[in-house]
Amino acid sequence: QVQLVESGGGLVQAGGSLRLSCAASGRTFSTYAMGWFRQAPGKAREFVAAISWRGAGTLYADSVKGRFTISRDNAKNTLYLQVNSLKPEDTAVYYCALAYSFPSSSLADFGSWGQGTQVTVSS
């Protein structure tokens, strides 16, 4: 079973950038599509972006298109999320997960969640 560990979150001013990483254990990482979700306090977990197993296909939530970029390095068993032009409404815990279907933005199609990394954007 693949285990996922996120990192790279932090406190940043509006307009700033961060690069989130998701390190995966196990040999099957490269065979799965992957995704990022986020959850703000008091709100449901929401889809952010997904990427196909080879990285050729991507899918983004409308709220992050043009600002966030998902990528992966299968040789390093690592998933990335470059987040630019951050807004206070991007403040949330960001989670990575395996995708059992691609393309999909449905929470039910993702699993093996990491513990999350906090992103806080100040205005």
mmCIF file of C-alpha atoms in Angstrom:
data_model
loop_
_atom_site.group_PDB
_atom_site.id
_atom_site.type_symbol
_atom_site.label_atom_id
_atom_site.label_comp_id
_atom_site.label_asym_id
_atom_site.label_seq_id
_atom_site.Cartn_x
_atom_site.Cartn_y
_atom_site.Cartn_z
ATOM 1 C CA GLN A 1 0.000 0.000 0.000
ATOM 2 C CA VAL A 2 1.267 3.466 -0.855
ATOM 3 C CA GLN A 3 1.817 5.898 2.017
ATOM 4 C CA LEU A 4 1.833 9.628 1.327
ATOM 5 C CA VAL A 5 3.549 12.455 3.220
ATOM 6 C CA GLU A 6 2.943 16.100 2.311
ATOM 7 C CA SER A 7 5.317 18.987 2.980
ATOM 8 C CA GLY A 8 6.059 22.534 1.860
ATOM 9 C CA GLY A 9 3.191 24.427 3.430
ATOM 10 C CA GLY A 10 3.627 27.621 5.396
ATOM 11 C CA LEU A 11 2.579 31.197 6.013
ATOM 12 C CA VAL A 12 2.777 33.480 2.981
ATOM 13 C CA GLN A 13 1.473 36.910 2.028
ATOM 14 C CA ALA A 14 -1.184 37.325 -0.617
ATOM 15 C CA GLY A 15 0.399 37.158 -4.049
ATOM 16 C CA GLY A 16 3.138 34.830 -2.853
ATOM 17 C CA SER A 17 4.061 31.319 -3.905
ATOM 18 C CA LEU A 18 4.778 27.920 -2.398
ATOM 19 C CA ARG A 19 5.731 24.519 -3.720
ATOM 20 C CA LEU A 20 3.964 21.650 -2.024
ATOM 21 C CA SER A 21 5.423 18.149 -2.214
ATOM 22 C CA CYS A 22 3.936 14.723 -1.610
ATOM 23 C CA ALA A 23 6.433 11.918 -1.071
ATOM 24 C CA ALA A 24 5.146 8.410 -1.710
ATOM 25 C CA SER A 25 6.470 5.141 -0.383
ATOM 26 C CA GLY A 26 6.048 1.923 -2.291
ATOM 27 C CA ARG A 27 6.786 0.799 -5.804
ATOM 28 C CA THR A 28 3.333 1.389 -7.255
ATOM 29 C CA PHE A 29 3.320 5.224 -7.155
ATOM 30 C CA SER A 30 4.029 5.511 -10.869
ATOM 31 C CA THR A 31 1.039 3.348 -11.751
ATOM 32 C CA TYR A 32 -1.506 5.675 -10.118
ATOM 33 C CA ALA A 33 -3.007 8.968 -11.116
ATOM 34 C CA MET A 34 -2.682 11.416 -8.226
ATOM 35 C CA GLY A 35 -4.510 14.428 -6.887
ATOM 36 C CA TRP A 36 -4.517 17.349 -4.489
ATOM 37 C CA PHE A 37 -7.443 18.415 -2.338
ATOM 38 C CA ARG A 38 -7.764 21.109 0.311
ATOM 39 C CA GLN A 39 -9.919 21.692 3.350
ATOM 40 C CA ALA A 40 -10.512 25.023 5.028
ATOM 41 C CA PRO A 41 -11.836 25.237 8.614
ATOM 42 C CA GLY A 42 -15.534 24.461 8.747
ATOM 43 C CA LYS A 43 -15.693 23.548 5.071
ATOM 44 C CA ALA A 44 -15.797 20.325 3.107
ATOM 45 C CA ARG A 45 -12.694 18.913 1.474
ATOM 46 C CA GLU A 46 -12.543 20.200 -2.097
ATOM 47 C CA PHE A 47 -10.759 19.128 -5.247
ATOM 48 C CA VAL A 48 -7.777 21.189 -6.397
ATOM 49 C CA ALA A 49 -5.955 19.295 -9.154
ATOM 50 C CA ALA A 50 -5.203 15.829 -10.536
ATOM 51 C CA ILE A 51 -2.588 14.329 -12.827
ATOM 52 C CA SER A 52 -2.467 11.123 -14.835
ATOM 53 C CA TRP A 53 -0.034 8.337 -13.968
ATOM 54 C CA ARG A 54 2.447 9.397 -16.627
ATOM 55 C CA GLY A 55 1.864 13.106 -16.122
ATOM 56 C CA ALA A 56 0.522 13.754 -19.606
ATOM 57 C CA GLY A 57 -2.962 14.680 -18.432
ATOM 58 C CA THR A 58 -4.002 17.241 -15.814
ATOM 59 C CA LEU A 59 -7.268 18.523 -14.367
ATOM 60 C CA TYR A 60 -7.820 21.664 -12.283
ATOM 61 C CA ALA A 61 -10.579 23.225 -10.251
ATOM 62 C CA ASP A 62 -11.778 26.453 -11.836
ATOM 63 C CA SER A 63 -10.758 28.392 -8.730
ATOM 64 C CA VAL A 64 -7.059 27.564 -9.205
ATOM 65 C CA LYS A 65 -6.670 27.411 -12.993
ATOM 66 C CA GLY A 66 -3.823 29.579 -14.174
ATOM 67 C CA ARG A 67 -2.374 29.899 -10.653
ATOM 68 C CA PHE A 68 -1.610 26.327 -9.563
ATOM 69 C CA THR A 69 0.397 23.680 -11.435
ATOM 70 C CA ILE A 70 0.408 19.974 -10.606
ATOM 71 C CA SER A 71 3.357 17.817 -11.648
ATOM 72 C CA ARG A 72 5.058 14.567 -10.701
ATOM 73 C CA ASP A 73 8.446 12.917 -10.798
ATOM 74 C CA ASN A 74 7.936 9.159 -10.922
ATOM 75 C CA ALA A 75 11.668 8.502 -10.565
ATOM 76 C CA LYS A 76 11.530 10.289 -7.196
ATOM 77 C CA ASN A 77 8.090 8.977 -6.192
ATOM 78 C CA THR A 78 7.018 12.573 -5.626
ATOM 79 C CA LEU A 79 3.981 14.657 -6.513
ATOM 80 C CA TYR A 80 4.145 18.462 -6.571
ATOM 81 C CA LEU A 81 1.781 21.396 -6.476
ATOM 82 C CA GLN A 82 3.197 24.799 -7.401
ATOM 83 C CA VAL A 83 0.886 27.429 -5.977
ATOM 84 C CA ASN A 84 1.280 30.988 -7.247
ATOM 85 C CA SER A 85 -0.615 34.260 -6.838
ATOM 86 C CA LEU A 86 -1.982 33.016 -3.538
ATOM 87 C CA LYS A 87 -5.153 34.532 -2.117
ATOM 88 C CA PRO A 88 -6.458 34.499 1.471
ATOM 89 C CA GLU A 89 -9.219 32.152 0.308
ATOM 90 C CA ASP A 90 -6.541 29.577 -0.583
ATOM 91 C CA THR A 91 -5.882 29.129 3.144
ATOM 92 C CA ALA A 92 -6.473 25.455 3.955
ATOM 93 C CA VAL A 93 -4.855 22.149 4.763
ATOM 94 C CA TYR A 94 -3.688 20.618 1.487
ATOM 95 C CA TYR A 95 -3.840 16.838 1.036
ATOM 96 C CA CYS A 96 -2.500 14.525 -1.645
ATOM 97 C CA ALA A 97 -4.138 11.238 -2.547
ATOM 98 C CA LEU A 98 -4.127 8.367 -4.993
ATOM 99 C CA ALA A 99 -6.676 8.648 -7.778
ATOM 100 C CA TYR A 100 -8.563 5.479 -8.651
ATOM 101 C CA SER A 101 -10.106 7.127 -11.691
ATOM 102 C CA PHE A 102 -8.786 9.806 -14.023
ATOM 103 C CA PRO A 103 -9.907 12.341 -14.929
ATOM 104 C CA SER A 104 -12.056 12.804 -11.869
ATOM 105 C CA SER A 105 -12.619 15.509 -9.265
ATOM 106 C CA SER A 106 -14.887 13.394 -7.081
ATOM 107 C CA LEU A 107 -13.724 12.800 -3.518
ATOM 108 C CA ALA A 108 -15.000 9.216 -3.759
ATOM 109 C CA ASP A 109 -12.440 8.459 -6.493
ATOM 110 C CA PHE A 110 -9.444 9.250 -4.261
ATOM 111 C CA GLY A 111 -7.865 7.425 -1.331
ATOM 112 C CA SER A 112 -4.758 6.681 0.720
ATOM 113 C CA TRP A 113 -4.719 10.249 2.011
ATOM 114 C CA GLY A 114 -1.652 11.904 3.472
ATOM 115 C CA GLN A 115 -1.761 13.844 6.751
ATOM 116 C CA GLY A 116 -1.880 17.233 5.027
ATOM 117 C CA THR A 117 0.208 20.390 5.028
ATOM 118 C CA GLN A 118 -1.110 23.769 6.190
ATOM 119 C CA VAL A 119 -1.091 26.738 3.829
ATOM 120 C CA THR A 120 -1.979 30.089 5.352
ATOM 121 C CA VAL A 121 -2.248 33.215 3.204
ATOM 122 C CA SER A 122 -2.311 36.589 4.921
ATOM 123 C CA SER A 123 -3.894 39.634 3.336
#
